[in-house]
């Protein structure tokens, strides 16, 4: 096993679903080796024989898992029937403390489900959300796709969870914006109008932000429902030509008791390595603890009690 | 007065709210002159003295209007209090048959309201929608911002209205897609899931389309609610650097009894000219009649009766 000595994710072990992704395990093993060279302690989870056959595959610790959840399988059904699926085994390693964070480029639905089922939620979390970091500005956008239909108060919790993530990323006092179709108060659909009133009480809230303002970095955290957020993210990716390794490499499932990161299915080694570094960093930064702290602080505030 | 002789919008007169837009009337008069050179019959509506002071402003017909609705005014209030506002006078010209289509780069809300109040709806239209044409593919996206909250059956009417617009644009058998966060059936929020079931019965429906498929031209018409559509459109514009004159120059309010077009507030002369050409073309193509026809055909279908 490697023993990391340095890097901002120092001392954190990351479990990688090495069978997840369009080009796994070639890309996952190659990405893990890159991250290992940066001091990240990675454990590969998957078919041991196949992993060790990859270049450098014998240089990394491997936990065997005999099954794989395919991209087109129903996540819930697949997780139930495949008890030895790599994503399940990887999540179990995090759940039992053998690893500190989980990364997968496999089925997003299966990764979210395995994370929530095996690892569970951080205290105070009612509804986890996927947080993406936008290229260029580093803005945290959530929900980027976990829950397509939500009530207005969910967006307030997203704002708190997103702010916790932004502080882990080094933003001392995150500015929080509500994605909307106009900057003026009272704009938008019923969800946005109701959420705006609730968010007005929140420290750091800068009001409605239109897409142009989001891309210009007018807020550090931008909240919306998981349908609109996913459309915005995918539109940006399609307009720009997808992903890349200059960002965090993966979206983070906020609200899990330990970090769970979802990389693109077509992630290459550089993007996998970036995801592994981000996973180690947010684990070292106690992302889950900060999320719980911001949510529990909320429950003590008189206006929200 | 000019007398057009040629062009696909031949014989159609377009009323231009010459006071609407960030740089009006300089840009509107300059744009009207460009369109006139292309054979579009334009009538300027606004402060006659100011319009005639612009270069070439005496070469175009002018209908005087003494007031202007500002961009930041409440549309309904402004229209009620300013009876001689340029957008109201321009809409009245279309309503009484003095002109065949309306173009404004002023307040979108005021333009939509003036269009609907003065000109009214085409037969069978319950909810008008704003249709934008995406750059590159020419895909018709609606609703791009008229109604943020709608029921699933509204998206079926949007599909019919958008298909009517696509046929005016020369697409013989428009492919209709539902904007969604996944291509598989059953994806999305409650609105999308319910709309998908209703749309399945519609001729030309190709299923769910993700943003990447939309930008790749997988459908000729893409329907969604006015909140999501506006976010997608504004995200694209922000990612690409806004608007331009290679498209239709303006979004079209589908469902009005005569064409109403909304140009960008910061539209330059080329974009204003494109909007005027588009207005003449859709009027010549009987857009409103085709919308009414597709909606009335729907009411005769047994499955939708």
JSON list of C-alpha atoms in Angstrom, two decimals, chain A residues 126-273:
[
{"chain": "A", "resi": 126, "resn": "UNK", "atom": "CA", "xyz": [-33.15, 15.98, 4.75]},
{"chain": "A", "resi": 127, "resn": "UNK", "atom": "CA", "xyz": [-32.36, 16.07, 1.06]},
{"chain": "A", "resi": 128, "resn": "UNK", "atom": "CA", "xyz": [-28.84, 15.55, -0.35]},
{"chain": "A", "resi": 129, "resn": "UNK", "atom": "CA", "xyz": [-27.89, 17.51, -3.46]},
{"chain": "A", "resi": 130, "resn": "UNK", "atom": "CA", "xyz": [-25.32, 17.23, -6.20]},
{"chain": "A", "resi": 131, "resn": "UNK", "atom": "CA", "xyz": [-22.92, 20.19, -6.28]},
{"chain": "A", "resi": 132, "resn": "UNK", "atom": "CA", "xyz": [-21.01, 20.96, -9.46]},
{"chain": "A", "resi": 133, "resn": "UNK", "atom": "CA", "xyz": [-18.21, 23.48, -9.73]},
{"chain": "A", "resi": 134, "resn": "UNK", "atom": "CA", "xyz": [-18.53, 25.65, -12.85]},
{"chain": "A", "resi": 135, "resn": "UNK", "atom": "CA", "xyz": [-15.41, 26.08, -14.96]},
{"chain": "A", "resi": 136, "resn": "UNK", "atom": "CA", "xyz": [-13.73, 29.48, -14.90]},
{"chain": "A", "resi": 137, "resn": "UNK", "atom": "CA", "xyz": [-15.40, 31.08, -11.90]},
{"chain": "A", "resi": 138, "resn": "UNK", "atom": "CA", "xyz": [-15.37, 28.10, -9.54]},
{"chain": "A", "resi": 139, "resn": "UNK", "atom": "CA", "xyz": [-18.99, 28.80, -8.65]},
{"chain": "A", "resi": 140, "resn": "UNK", "atom": "CA", "xyz": [-20.68, 25.97, -6.74]},
{"chain": "A", "resi": 141, "resn": "UNK", "atom": "CA", "xyz": [-23.98, 25.10, -8.44]},
{"chain": "A", "resi": 142, "resn": "UNK", "atom": "CA", "xyz": [-26.52, 22.92, -6.67]},
{"chain": "A", "resi": 143, "resn": "UNK", "atom": "CA", "xyz": [-28.70, 20.94, -7.05]},
{"chain": "A", "resi": 144, "resn": "UNK", "atom": "CA", "xyz": [-27.09, 19.77, -10.28]},
{"chain": "A", "resi": 145, "resn": "UNK", "atom": "CA", "xyz": [-29.31, 16.75, -10.60]},
{"chain": "A", "resi": 146, "resn": "UNK", "atom": "CA", "xyz": [-30.24, 14.79, -7.46]},
{"chain": "A", "resi": 147, "resn": "UNK", "atom": "CA", "xyz": [-33.88, 15.89, -7.00]},
{"chain": "A", "resi": 148, "resn": "UNK", "atom": "CA", "xyz": [-35.90, 17.23, -9.93]},
{"chain": "A", "resi": 149, "resn": "UNK", "atom": "CA", "xyz": [-38.89, 18.33, -7.84]},
{"chain": "A", "resi": 150, "resn": "UNK", "atom": "CA", "xyz": [-38.42, 20.11, -4.50]},
{"chain": "A", "resi": 151, "resn": "UNK", "atom": "CA", "xyz": [-40.14, 22.49, -2.12]},
{"chain": "A", "resi": 152, "resn": "UNK", "atom": "CA", "xyz": [-38.78, 26.02, -1.55]},
{"chain": "A", "resi": 153, "resn": "UNK", "atom": "CA", "xyz": [-37.22, 25.22, 1.85]},
{"chain": "A", "resi": 154, "resn": "UNK", "atom": "CA", "xyz": [-34.96, 22.65, 0.18]},
{"chain": "A", "resi": 155, "resn": "UNK", "atom": "CA", "xyz": [-33.21, 25.50, -1.63]},
{"chain": "A", "resi": 156, "resn": "UNK", "atom": "CA", "xyz": [-32.39, 27.11, 1.72]},
{"chain": "A", "resi": 157, "resn": "UNK", "atom": "CA", "xyz": [-30.74, 23.90, 2.88]},
{"chain": "A", "resi": 158, "resn": "UNK", "atom": "CA", "xyz": [-28.89, 23.72, -0.45]},
{"chain": "A", "resi": 159, "resn": "UNK", "atom": "CA", "xyz": [-27.61, 27.24, 0.16]},
{"chain": "A", "resi": 160, "resn": "UNK", "atom": "CA", "xyz": [-26.22, 26.19, 3.57]},
{"chain": "A", "resi": 161, "resn": "UNK", "atom": "CA", "xyz": [-24.67, 22.98, 2.20]},
{"chain": "A", "resi": 162, "resn": "UNK", "atom": "CA", "xyz": [-23.24, 24.80, -0.79]},
{"chain": "A", "resi": 163, "resn": "UNK", "atom": "CA", "xyz": [-21.77, 27.47, 1.46]},
{"chain": "A", "resi": 164, "resn": "UNK", "atom": "CA", "xyz": [-20.10, 24.73, 3.52]},
{"chain": "A", "resi": 165, "resn": "UNK", "atom": "CA", "xyz": [-18.55, 23.34, 0.32]},
{"chain": "A", "resi": 166, "resn": "UNK", "atom": "CA", "xyz": [-17.40, 26.82, -0.74]},
{"chain": "A", "resi": 167, "resn": "UNK", "atom": "CA", "xyz": [-15.62, 27.33, 2.58]},
{"chain": "A", "resi": 168, "resn": "UNK", "atom": "CA", "xyz": [-13.81, 24.01, 2.11]},
{"chain": "A", "resi": 169, "resn": "UNK", "atom": "CA", "xyz": [-12.78, 25.40, -1.29]},
{"chain": "A", "resi": 170, "resn": "UNK", "atom": "CA", "xyz": [-11.31, 28.46, 0.45]},
{"chain": "A", "resi": 171, "resn": "UNK", "atom": "CA", "xyz": [-14.10, 31.04, 0.18]},
{"chain": "A", "resi": 172, "resn": "UNK", "atom": "CA", "xyz": [-14.31, 32.64, 3.62]},
{"chain": "A", "resi": 173, "resn": "UNK", "atom": "CA", "xyz": [-17.73, 34.30, 3.29]},
{"chain": "A", "resi": 174, "resn": "UNK", "atom": "CA", "xyz": [-19.61, 32.74, 0.36]},
{"chain": "A", "resi": 175, "resn": "UNK", "atom": "CA", "xyz": [-22.05, 34.90, -1.61]},
{"chain": "A", "resi": 176, "resn": "UNK", "atom": "CA", "xyz": [-25.21, 32.92, -2.28]},
{"chain": "A", "resi": 177, "resn": "UNK", "atom": "CA", "xyz": [-27.42, 33.51, -5.32]},
{"chain": "A", "resi": 178, "resn": "UNK", "atom": "CA", "xyz": [-30.74, 32.06, -6.50]},
{"chain": "A", "resi": 179, "resn": "UNK", "atom": "CA", "xyz": [-30.76, 31.02, -10.16]},
{"chain": "A", "resi": 180, "resn": "UNK", "atom": "CA", "xyz": [-33.53, 32.98, -11.84]},
{"chain": "A", "resi": 181, "resn": "UNK", "atom": "CA", "xyz": [-34.73, 34.45, -15.13]},
{"chain": "A", "resi": 182, "resn": "UNK", "atom": "CA", "xyz": [-34.37, 38.04, -13.93]},
{"chain": "A", "resi": 183, "resn": "UNK", "atom": "CA", "xyz": [-32.36, 39.88, -11.32]},
{"chain": "A", "resi": 184, "resn": "UNK", "atom": "CA", "xyz": [-35.26, 41.83, -9.83]},
{"chain": "A", "resi": 185, "resn": "UNK", "atom": "CA", "xyz": [-37.08, 40.52, -6.75]},
{"chain": "A", "resi": 186, "resn": "UNK", "atom": "CA", "xyz": [-40.28, 38.60, -7.49]},
{"chain": "A", "resi": 187, "resn": "UNK", "atom": "CA", "xyz": [-39.10, 37.10, -10.79]},
{"chain": "A", "resi": 188, "resn": "UNK", "atom": "CA", "xyz": [-39.32, 33.45, -11.75]},
{"chain": "A", "resi": 189, "resn": "UNK", "atom": "CA", "xyz": [-41.55, 30.47, -11.24]},
{"chain": "A", "resi": 190, "resn": "UNK", "atom": "CA", "xyz": [-43.48, 29.66, -8.07]},
{"chain": "A", "resi": 191, "resn": "UNK", "atom": "CA", "xyz": [-40.53, 27.74, -6.60]},
{"chain": "A", "resi": 192, "resn": "UNK", "atom": "CA", "xyz": [-38.07, 30.57, -7.19]},
{"chain": "A", "resi": 193, "resn": "UNK", "atom": "CA", "xyz": [-40.39, 33.25, -5.86]},
{"chain": "A", "resi": 194, "resn": "UNK", "atom": "CA", "xyz": [-41.06, 31.34, -2.65]},
{"chain": "A", "resi": 195, "resn": "UNK", "atom": "CA", "xyz": [-37.41, 30.37, -2.22]},
{"chain": "A", "resi": 196, "resn": "UNK", "atom": "CA", "xyz": [-36.32, 33.98, -2.69]},
{"chain": "A", "resi": 197, "resn": "UNK", "atom": "CA", "xyz": [-38.41, 35.05, 0.30]},
{"chain": "A", "resi": 198, "resn": "UNK", "atom": "CA", "xyz": [-36.92, 32.31, 2.48]},
{"chain": "A", "resi": 199, "resn": "UNK", "atom": "CA", "xyz": [-33.36, 32.95, 1.29]},
{"chain": "A", "resi": 200, "resn": "UNK", "atom": "CA", "xyz": [-33.66, 36.69, 2.01]},
{"chain": "A", "resi": 201, "resn": "UNK", "atom": "CA", "xyz": [-33.03, 35.92, 5.69]},
{"chain": "A", "resi": 202, "resn": "UNK", "atom": "CA", "xyz": [-29.83, 34.02, 4.97]},
{"chain": "A", "resi": 203, "resn": "UNK", "atom": "CA", "xyz": [-26.41, 35.54, 5.59]},
{"chain": "A", "resi": 204, "resn": "UNK", "atom": "CA", "xyz": [-24.55, 36.04, 2.34]},
{"chain": "A", "resi": 205, "resn": "UNK", "atom": "CA", "xyz": [-27.64, 36.00, 0.09]},
{"chain": "A", "resi": 206, "resn": "UNK", "atom": "CA", "xyz": [-27.08, 38.33, -2.88]},
{"chain": "A", "resi": 207, "resn": "UNK", "atom": "CA", "xyz": [-30.46, 37.79, -4.55]},
{"chain": "A", "resi": 208, "resn": "UNK", "atom": "CA", "xyz": [-31.50, 36.45, -7.93]},
{"chain": "A", "resi": 209, "resn": "UNK", "atom": "CA", "xyz": [-28.80, 35.68, -10.47]},
{"chain": "A", "resi": 210, "resn": "UNK", "atom": "CA", "xyz": [-29.42, 35.20, -14.19]},
{"chain": "A", "resi": 211, "resn": "UNK", "atom": "CA", "xyz": [-27.26, 32.75, -16.16]},
{"chain": "A", "resi": 212, "resn": "UNK", "atom": "CA", "xyz": [-24.98, 35.55, -17.40]},
{"chain": "A", "resi": 213, "resn": "UNK", "atom": "CA", "xyz": [-24.36, 36.66, -13.81]},
{"chain": "A", "resi": 214, "resn": "UNK", "atom": "CA", "xyz": [-23.71, 33.06, -12.78]},
{"chain": "A", "resi": 215, "resn": "UNK", "atom": "CA", "xyz": [-21.07, 32.70, -15.49]},
{"chain": "A", "resi": 216, "resn": "UNK", "atom": "CA", "xyz": [-19.58, 36.06, -14.53]},
{"chain": "A", "resi": 217, "resn": "UNK", "atom": "CA", "xyz": [-19.06, 34.83, -10.96]},
{"chain": "A", "resi": 218, "resn": "UNK", "atom": "CA", "xyz": [-21.64, 37.07, -9.27]},
{"chain": "A", "resi": 219, "resn": "UNK", "atom": "CA", "xyz": [-22.12, 34.43, -6.55]},
{"chain": "A", "resi": 220, "resn": "UNK", "atom": "CA", "xyz": [-19.94, 31.72, -4.99]},
{"chain": "A", "resi": 221, "resn": "UNK", "atom": "CA", "xyz": [-22.91, 29.42, -4.50]},
{"chain": "A", "resi": 222, "resn": "UNK", "atom": "CA", "xyz": [-25.94, 29.24, -6.82]},
{"chain": "A", "resi": 223, "resn": "UNK", "atom": "CA", "xyz": [-29.00, 27.26, -5.80]},
{"chain": "A", "resi": 224, "resn": "UNK", "atom": "CA", "xyz": [-31.84, 25.87, -7.91]},
{"chain": "A", "resi": 225, "resn": "UNK", "atom": "CA", "xyz": [-33.88, 22.70, -8.29]},
{"chain": "A", "resi": 226, "resn": "UNK", "atom": "CA", "xyz": [-32.16, 19.60, -9.66]},
{"chain": "A", "resi": 227, "resn": "UNK", "atom": "CA", "xyz": [-33.98, 19.76, -13.01]},
{"chain": "A", "resi": 228, "resn": "UNK", "atom": "CA", "xyz": [-33.04, 23.35, -13.84]},
{"chain": "A", "resi": 229, "resn": "UNK", "atom": "CA", "xyz": [-29.55, 22.91, -12.40]},
{"chain": "A", "resi": 230, "resn": "UNK", "atom": "CA", "xyz": [-28.93, 19.84, -14.51]},
{"chain": "A", "resi": 231, "resn": "UNK", "atom": "CA", "xyz": [-30.19, 21.61, -17.64]},
{"chain": "A", "resi": 232, "resn": "UNK", "atom": "CA", "xyz": [-27.92, 24.60, -16.95]},
{"chain": "A", "resi": 233, "resn": "UNK", "atom": "CA", "xyz": [-24.88, 22.39, -16.31]},
{"chain": "A", "resi": 234, "resn": "UNK", "atom": "CA", "xyz": [-25.45, 20.21, -19.36]},
{"chain": "A", "resi": 235, "resn": "UNK", "atom": "CA", "xyz": [-26.09, 23.25, -21.56]},
{"chain": "A", "resi": 236, "resn": "UNK", "atom": "CA", "xyz": [-22.80, 24.78, -20.43]},
{"chain": "A", "resi": 237, "resn": "UNK", "atom": "CA", "xyz": [-20.94, 21.53, -21.02]},
{"chain": "A", "resi": 238, "resn": "UNK", "atom": "CA", "xyz": [-22.50, 21.09, -24.46]},
{"chain": "A", "resi": 239, "resn": "UNK", "atom": "CA", "xyz": [-21.81, 24.70, -25.44]},
{"chain": "A", "resi": 240, "resn": "UNK", "atom": "CA", "xyz": [-18.21, 24.58, -24.21]},
{"chain": "A", "resi": 241, "resn": "UNK", "atom": "CA", "xyz": [-17.29, 21.02, -25.13]},
{"chain": "A", "resi": 242, "resn": "UNK", "atom": "CA", "xyz": [-17.56, 18.85, -22.02]},
{"chain": "A", "resi": 243, "resn": "UNK", "atom": "CA", "xyz": [-15.61, 18.57, -18.78]},
{"chain": "A", "resi": 244, "resn": "UNK", "atom": "CA", "xyz": [-11.92, 18.68, -18.20]},
{"chain": "A", "resi": 245, "resn": "UNK", "atom": "CA", "xyz": [-9.28, 18.26, -15.59]},
{"chain": "A", "resi": 246, "resn": "UNK", "atom": "CA", "xyz": [-8.82, 21.92, -14.69]},
{"chain": "A", "resi": 247, "resn": "UNK", "atom": "CA", "xyz": [-11.89, 21.77, -12.44]},
{"chain": "A", "resi": 248, "resn": "UNK", "atom": "CA", "xyz": [-12.52, 19.46, -9.49]},
{"chain": "A", "resi": 249, "resn": "UNK", "atom": "CA", "xyz": [-13.05, 16.56, -11.90]},
{"chain": "A", "resi": 250, "resn": "UNK", "atom": "CA", "xyz": [-16.32, 15.51, -10.36]},
{"chain": "A", "resi": 251, "resn": "UNK", "atom": "CA", "xyz": [-19.55, 16.68, -8.79]},
{"chain": "A", "resi": 252, "resn": "UNK", "atom": "CA", "xyz": [-19.91, 16.19, -5.04]},
{"chain": "A", "resi": 253, "resn": "UNK", "atom": "CA", "xyz": [-22.96, 14.66, -3.37]},
{"chain": "A", "resi": 254, "resn": "UNK", "atom": "CA", "xyz": [-23.52, 17.09, -0.50]},
{"chain": "A", "resi": 255, "resn": "UNK", "atom": "CA", "xyz": [-25.31, 15.76, 2.54]},
{"chain": "A", "resi": 256, "resn": "UNK", "atom": "CA", "xyz": [-23.61, 12.37, 2.72]},
{"chain": "A", "resi": 257, "resn": "UNK", "atom": "CA", "xyz": [-21.87, 11.49, 5.99]},
{"chain": "A", "resi": 258, "resn": "UNK", "atom": "CA", "xyz": [-18.63, 11.19, 4.03]},
{"chain": "A", "resi": 259, "resn": "UNK", "atom": "CA", "xyz": [-17.70, 12.66, 0.64]},
{"chain": "A", "resi": 260, "resn": "UNK", "atom": "CA", "xyz": [-19.12, 10.93, -2.45]},
{"chain": "A", "resi": 261, "resn": "UNK", "atom": "CA", "xyz": [-17.94, 12.23, -5.82]},
{"chain": "A", "resi": 262, "resn": "UNK", "atom": "CA", "xyz": [-19.40, 11.56, -9.25]},
{"chain": "A", "resi": 263, "resn": "UNK", "atom": "CA", "xyz": [-17.08, 11.94, -12.25]},
{"chain": "A", "resi": 264, "resn": "UNK", "atom": "CA", "xyz": [-18.21, 12.04, -15.89]},
{"chain": "A", "resi": 265, "resn": "UNK", "atom": "CA", "xyz": [-18.72, 8.65, -17.49]},
{"chain": "A", "resi": 266, "resn": "UNK", "atom": "CA", "xyz": [-16.26, 9.62, -20.20]},
{"chain": "A", "resi": 267, "resn": "UNK", "atom": "CA", "xyz": [-13.68, 10.97, -17.75]},
{"chain": "A", "resi": 268, "resn": "UNK", "atom": "CA", "xyz": [-10.09, 10.40, -18.81]},
{"chain": "A", "resi": 269, "resn": "UNK", "atom": "CA", "xyz": [-7.16, 9.72, -16.46]},
{"chain": "A", "resi": 270, "resn": "UNK", "atom": "CA", "xyz": [-6.56, 13.44, -15.76]},
{"chain": "A", "resi": 271, "resn": "UNK", "atom": "CA", "xyz": [-10.18, 13.98, -14.76]},
{"chain": "A", "resi": 272, "resn": "UNK", "atom": "CA", "xyz": [-10.19, 10.83, -12.60]},
{"chain": "A", "resi": 273, "resn": "UNK", "atom": "CA", "xyz": [-7.01, 12.06, -10.90]}
]
